[in-house]
């Protein structure tokens, strides 16, 4: 049996903390998936639609910021998927798009539909690339960079591992951040202790920050799924984490 992995990639990872989507980062992800495809199957939850749109559009609006973001998401999403499809195809990988919103997880029928559709895709070697349906849903834009969406999807699909790619080497201890020498908490067994360590900071493109990652990990933990918080800015970050070559946080 292949290990089923849900990989959540935030905007900061996809842009490598610049203002543009990094094709090199998507190539890095594709090349790792290609190397791991005999032992692992992947489902991706990817942010980045708004970041892609911002590269070539400046929308004028008298309306509130939220509608502008939804409009940007609508422009950016097809471009984002096209970039994934082009690059993945070069690595012999097939991909598909799934847009979900939180309300889909509240209804039993929609949950079953999501599960069945994604299982068919994965069983036929397609990698589902999931994003929130930002043009109709406002939750994700308000509540954190797809972290929770990733956790809910991971739980629904009963994955073996939930990997959150972010822009730090996992979660750092509060003291080490104060001292200016960040030290990674490598393994977490107690959630209460962890919540005390988290310094809340938002990422530059994303709407997440570490507290939304902790919240996501707690959703996954309820479903008995292990979460890894890994530095996605580094090349080869998934394989290096598997081989314990880099510092990252494991939430058992």
CSV table of C-alpha atoms in Angstrom, one decimal:
chain,number,residue,atom,x,y,z
A,1,UNK,CA,0.0,0.0,0.0
A,2,UNK,CA,1.3,3.4,-0.9
A,3,UNK,CA,1.5,6.0,1.8
A,4,UNK,CA,-1.1,8.7,1.2
A,5,UNK,CA,0.2,12.2,1.8
A,6,UNK,CA,-1.6,15.5,1.8
A,7,UNK,CA,0.8,18.3,1.0
A,8,UNK,CA,-0.4,21.8,1.8
A,9,UNK,CA,1.6,24.6,0.1
A,10,UNK,CA,1.1,28.2,1.2
A,11,UNK,CA,1.6,31.3,-1.0
A,12,UNK,CA,4.8,32.2,0.7
A,13,UNK,CA,6.3,28.8,-0.3
A,14,UNK,CA,5.0,29.0,-3.9
A,15,UNK,CA,6.4,32.5,-4.4
A,16,UNK,CA,9.6,31.7,-2.4
A,17,UNK,CA,8.7,34.9,-0.5
A,18,UNK,CA,8.8,37.1,-3.6
A,19,UNK,CA,5.9,38.8,-5.5
A,20,UNK,CA,5.9,36.1,-8.2
A,21,UNK,CA,4.9,32.4,-8.3
A,22,UNK,CA,8.2,30.5,-8.5
A,23,UNK,CA,8.1,27.9,-11.3
A,24,UNK,CA,11.3,26.5,-9.8
A,25,UNK,CA,9.5,25.7,-6.6
A,26,UNK,CA,6.7,23.9,-8.5
A,27,UNK,CA,9.4,22.0,-10.4
A,28,UNK,CA,11.0,21.1,-7.1
A,29,UNK,CA,7.7,19.7,-5.8
A,30,UNK,CA,7.1,17.8,-9.1
A,31,UNK,CA,10.6,16.2,-9.1
A,32,UNK,CA,10.1,15.0,-5.5
A,33,UNK,CA,6.7,13.5,-6.2
A,34,UNK,CA,8.1,11.8,-9.3
A,35,UNK,CA,10.9,10.2,-7.2
A,36,UNK,CA,8.5,9.1,-4.5
A,37,UNK,CA,5.7,7.9,-6.7
A,38,UNK,CA,6.4,4.2,-6.2
A,39,UNK,CA,5.9,4.5,-2.4
A,40,UNK,CA,3.6,7.5,-2.0
A,41,UNK,CA,0.5,9.0,-3.5
A,42,UNK,CA,0.0,12.8,-3.2
A,43,UNK,CA,-3.0,15.1,-2.8
A,44,UNK,CA,-2.0,18.8,-2.9
A,45,UNK,CA,-3.8,21.7,-1.3
A,46,UNK,CA,-2.3,24.8,-2.9
A,47,UNK,CA,-2.7,28.5,-2.2
A,48,UNK,CA,-1.4,31.0,-4.7
A,49,UNK,CA,-4.3,32.1,-6.9
A,50,UNK,CA,-4.3,35.6,-5.6
A,51,UNK,CA,-0.5,35.9,-5.7
A,52,UNK,CA,-0.6,34.8,-9.4
A,53,UNK,CA,-3.2,37.3,-10.4
A,54,UNK,CA,-1.3,40.1,-8.6
A,55,UNK,CA,1.6,39.5,-11.0
A,56,UNK,CA,-0.2,41.0,-13.9
A,57,UNK,CA,-3.4,42.6,-12.8
A,58,UNK,CA,-4.2,45.7,-10.7
A,59,UNK,CA,-7.9,45.8,-10.1
A,60,UNK,CA,-9.7,49.0,-9.5
A,61,UNK,CA,-12.6,48.9,-7.0
A,62,UNK,CA,-14.6,51.2,-4.8
A,63,UNK,CA,-15.8,48.1,-3.0
A,64,UNK,CA,-14.3,46.5,0.1
A,65,UNK,CA,-11.0,44.6,-0.1
A,66,UNK,CA,-12.6,41.2,0.2
A,67,UNK,CA,-14.4,41.5,-3.2
A,68,UNK,CA,-11.1,42.5,-4.8
A,69,UNK,CA,-9.4,39.4,-3.4
A,70,UNK,CA,-12.2,37.2,-4.6
A,71,UNK,CA,-12.0,38.7,-8.1
A,72,UNK,CA,-8.2,38.3,-8.1
A,73,UNK,CA,-8.6,34.6,-7.0
A,74,UNK,CA,-11.0,34.1,-10.0
A,75,UNK,CA,-8.4,35.5,-12.4
A,76,UNK,CA,-5.4,33.8,-10.8
A,77,UNK,CA,-6.8,30.3,-10.3
A,78,UNK,CA,-6.8,29.1,-14.0
A,79,UNK,CA,-3.3,30.4,-14.4
A,80,UNK,CA,-2.1,28.7,-11.2
A,81,UNK,CA,-3.5,25.3,-12.4
A,82,UNK,CA,-2.0,25.8,-15.9
A,83,UNK,CA,1.4,26.3,-14.4
A,84,UNK,CA,1.0,23.2,-12.2
A,85,UNK,CA,-0.2,21.1,-15.2
A,86,UNK,CA,2.6,22.3,-17.5
A,87,UNK,CA,5.3,21.6,-15.0
A,88,UNK,CA,3.9,18.3,-13.7
A,89,UNK,CA,3.4,17.0,-17.2
A,90,UNK,CA,7.2,17.5,-17.8
A,91,UNK,CA,7.8,15.1,-14.9
A,92,UNK,CA,5.2,12.6,-16.3
A,93,UNK,CA,2.7,13.5,-13.6
A,94,UNK,CA,-1.0,14.0,-14.2
A,95,UNK,CA,-2.9,16.6,-12.3
A,96,UNK,CA,-6.5,17.8,-11.8
A,97,UNK,CA,-8.2,20.8,-10.1
A,98,UNK,CA,-10.7,20.6,-7.3
A,99,UNK,CA,-12.2,23.7,-5.7
A,100,UNK,CA,-13.8,23.2,-2.3
A,101,UNK,CA,-15.4,25.4,0.3
A,102,UNK,CA,-15.9,24.9,4.0
A,103,UNK,CA,-19.6,24.4,3.6
A,104,UNK,CA,-18.8,21.3,1.5
A,105,UNK,CA,-17.4,19.7,4.7
A,106,UNK,CA,-20.6,20.3,6.7
A,107,UNK,CA,-22.9,18.2,4.5
A,108,UNK,CA,-22.6,14.5,4.6
A,109,UNK,CA,-23.5,14.1,1.0
A,110,UNK,CA,-20.8,16.6,-0.2
A,111,UNK,CA,-18.2,15.0,2.0
A,112,UNK,CA,-19.0,11.6,0.4
A,113,UNK,CA,-18.8,13.2,-3.0
A,114,UNK,CA,-15.4,14.8,-2.3
A,115,UNK,CA,-14.1,11.5,-1.0
A,116,UNK,CA,-15.3,9.4,-3.9
A,117,UNK,CA,-14.1,11.9,-6.6
A,118,UNK,CA,-10.6,12.3,-5.1
A,119,UNK,CA,-10.3,8.5,-4.6
A,120,UNK,CA,-11.1,7.9,-8.2
A,121,UNK,CA,-8.5,10.6,-9.3
A,122,UNK,CA,-5.8,9.2,-7.0
A,123,UNK,CA,-6.5,5.6,-8.0
A,124,UNK,CA,-6.0,6.6,-11.6
A,125,UNK,CA,-2.7,8.4,-10.9
A,126,UNK,CA,-4.0,11.9,-11.0
A,127,UNK,CA,-2.8,14.3,-8.4
A,128,UNK,CA,-5.7,16.4,-7.2
A,129,UNK,CA,-4.7,20.1,-6.7
A,130,UNK,CA,-7.2,21.6,-4.3
A,131,UNK,CA,-7.8,25.2,-3.5
A,132,UNK,CA,-10.6,26.9,-1.8
A,133,UNK,CA,-13.4,28.2,-4.1
A,134,UNK,CA,-12.4,31.8,-3.2
A,135,UNK,CA,-14.8,33.5,-5.6
A,136,UNK,CA,-17.8,32.2,-3.6
A,137,UNK,CA,-16.3,31.5,-0.2
A,138,UNK,CA,-15.0,34.2,2.2
A,139,UNK,CA,-13.8,32.0,5.0
A,140,UNK,CA,-10.4,31.1,3.7
A,141,UNK,CA,-9.5,34.6,2.7
A,142,UNK,CA,-10.3,35.6,6.3
A,143,UNK,CA,-9.2,32.5,8.2
A,144,UNK,CA,-5.8,31.4,7.3
A,145,UNK,CA,-3.8,30.3,4.3
A,146,UNK,CA,-5.6,27.0,3.4
A,147,UNK,CA,-4.2,25.4,6.5
A,148,UNK,CA,-7.6,24.4,7.8
A,149,UNK,CA,-8.8,23.3,4.4
A,150,UNK,CA,-5.8,21.1,4.2
A,151,UNK,CA,-6.5,19.6,7.6
A,152,UNK,CA,-10.2,19.0,6.9
A,153,UNK,CA,-9.3,17.3,3.5
A,154,UNK,CA,-6.6,15.2,5.2
A,155,UNK,CA,-9.1,14.0,7.8
A,156,UNK,CA,-11.8,13.3,5.3
A,157,UNK,CA,-9.4,11.2,3.1
A,158,UNK,CA,-7.8,9.5,6.1
A,159,UNK,CA,-4.3,10.3,4.8
A,160,UNK,CA,-1.3,8.8,6.4
A,161,UNK,CA,0.6,12.0,6.7
A,162,UNK,CA,-0.2,15.8,6.5
A,163,UNK,CA,2.7,17.9,5.5
A,164,UNK,CA,2.4,21.7,5.8
A,165,UNK,CA,5.1,23.5,3.7
A,166,UNK,CA,5.9,26.9,5.2
A,167,UNK,CA,8.7,29.4,5.4
A,168,UNK,CA,10.3,28.3,8.7
A,169,UNK,CA,12.0,25.1,9.9
A,170,UNK,CA,8.9,24.0,11.7
A,171,UNK,CA,7.8,25.6,14.9
A,172,UNK,CA,10.4,27.5,17.0
A,173,UNK,CA,10.5,27.8,20.7
A,174,UNK,CA,9.4,31.2,22.0
A,175,UNK,CA,12.6,31.7,24.0
A,176,UNK,CA,14.8,31.0,21.0
A,177,UNK,CA,12.9,33.5,18.9
A,178,UNK,CA,13.3,36.1,21.6
A,179,UNK,CA,17.0,35.3,21.7
A,180,UNK,CA,17.2,35.8,17.9
A,181,UNK,CA,18.5,32.2,17.3
A,182,UNK,CA,15.4,30.2,16.3
A,183,UNK,CA,15.4,26.6,17.5
A,184,UNK,CA,13.0,24.0,16.1
A,185,UNK,CA,10.7,22.0,18.3
A,186,UNK,CA,11.4,18.6,16.6
A,187,UNK,CA,8.7,16.5,18.2
A,188,UNK,CA,5.4,17.4,19.8
A,189,UNK,CA,3.5,15.1,22.1
A,190,UNK,CA,1.6,17.6,24.2
A,191,UNK,CA,-0.6,20.1,22.4
A,192,UNK,CA,-1.1,22.4,25.4
A,193,UNK,CA,2.7,23.0,25.7
A,194,UNK,CA,2.8,23.7,22.0
A,195,UNK,CA,0.1,26.4,22.1
A,196,UNK,CA,2.2,28.2,24.7
A,197,UNK,CA,5.2,28.3,22.4
A,198,UNK,CA,3.5,29.8,19.4
A,199,UNK,CA,4.2,33.4,18.5
A,200,UNK,CA,1.5,34.7,16.3
A,201,UNK,CA,2.8,36.3,13.1
A,202,UNK,CA,1.2,36.4,9.7
A,203,UNK,CA,3.1,35.6,6.6
A,204,UNK,CA,3.6,38.2,3.9
A,205,UNK,CA,1.4,36.7,1.1
A,206,UNK,CA,-0.5,34.2,3.1
A,207,UNK,CA,-3.2,34.8,5.6
A,208,UNK,CA,-2.0,32.0,7.9
A,209,UNK,CA,0.9,32.3,10.3
A,210,UNK,CA,1.9,29.7,12.8
A,211,UNK,CA,-1.3,29.7,14.9
A,212,UNK,CA,-3.4,28.6,11.9
A,213,UNK,CA,-0.9,25.7,11.4
A,214,UNK,CA,-1.3,24.6,15.0
A,215,UNK,CA,-5.1,24.8,14.6
A,216,UNK,CA,-4.8,22.7,11.4
A,217,UNK,CA,-2.5,20.1,13.2
A,218,UNK,CA,-5.1,19.8,16.0
A,219,UNK,CA,-7.8,19.0,13.4
A,220,UNK,CA,-5.6,16.4,11.9
A,221,UNK,CA,-4.7,15.0,15.3
A,222,UNK,CA,-8.4,14.5,16.1
A,223,UNK,CA,-8.5,12.3,13.0
A,224,UNK,CA,-5.3,10.5,14.2
A,225,UNK,CA,-3.1,11.9,11.5
A,226,UNK,CA,0.5,13.0,12.0
A,227,UNK,CA,1.4,16.5,10.9
A,228,UNK,CA,4.8,17.7,9.8
A,229,UNK,CA,5.6,21.4,9.5
A,230,UNK,CA,8.5,21.7,7.1
A,231,UNK,CA,10.4,24.5,5.4
A,232,UNK,CA,9.1,24.4,1.9
A,233,UNK,CA,11.5,27.2,0.7
A,234,UNK,CA,14.3,24.6,0.8
A,235,UNK,CA,14.9,22.4,-2.2
A,236,UNK,CA,14.0,18.8,-1.8
A,237,UNK,CA,12.1,19.5,1.4
A,238,UNK,CA,9.8,16.5,1.4
A,239,UNK,CA,12.6,13.9,0.7
A,240,UNK,CA,14.9,15.6,3.2
A,241,UNK,CA,12.3,15.5,5.9
A,242,UNK,CA,11.7,11.8,5.2
A,243,UNK,CA,15.4,11.2,5.5
A,244,UNK,CA,15.6,13.4,8.6
A,245,UNK,CA,18.2,15.6,7.0
A,246,UNK,CA,16.6,18.9,8.0
A,247,UNK,CA,15.1,20.3,11.2
A,248,UNK,CA,11.3,20.3,11.1
A,249,UNK,CA,8.4,19.8,13.5
A,250,UNK,CA,6.6,16.5,13.9
A,251,UNK,CA,3.2,16.6,15.6
A,252,UNK,CA,2.5,13.0,16.6
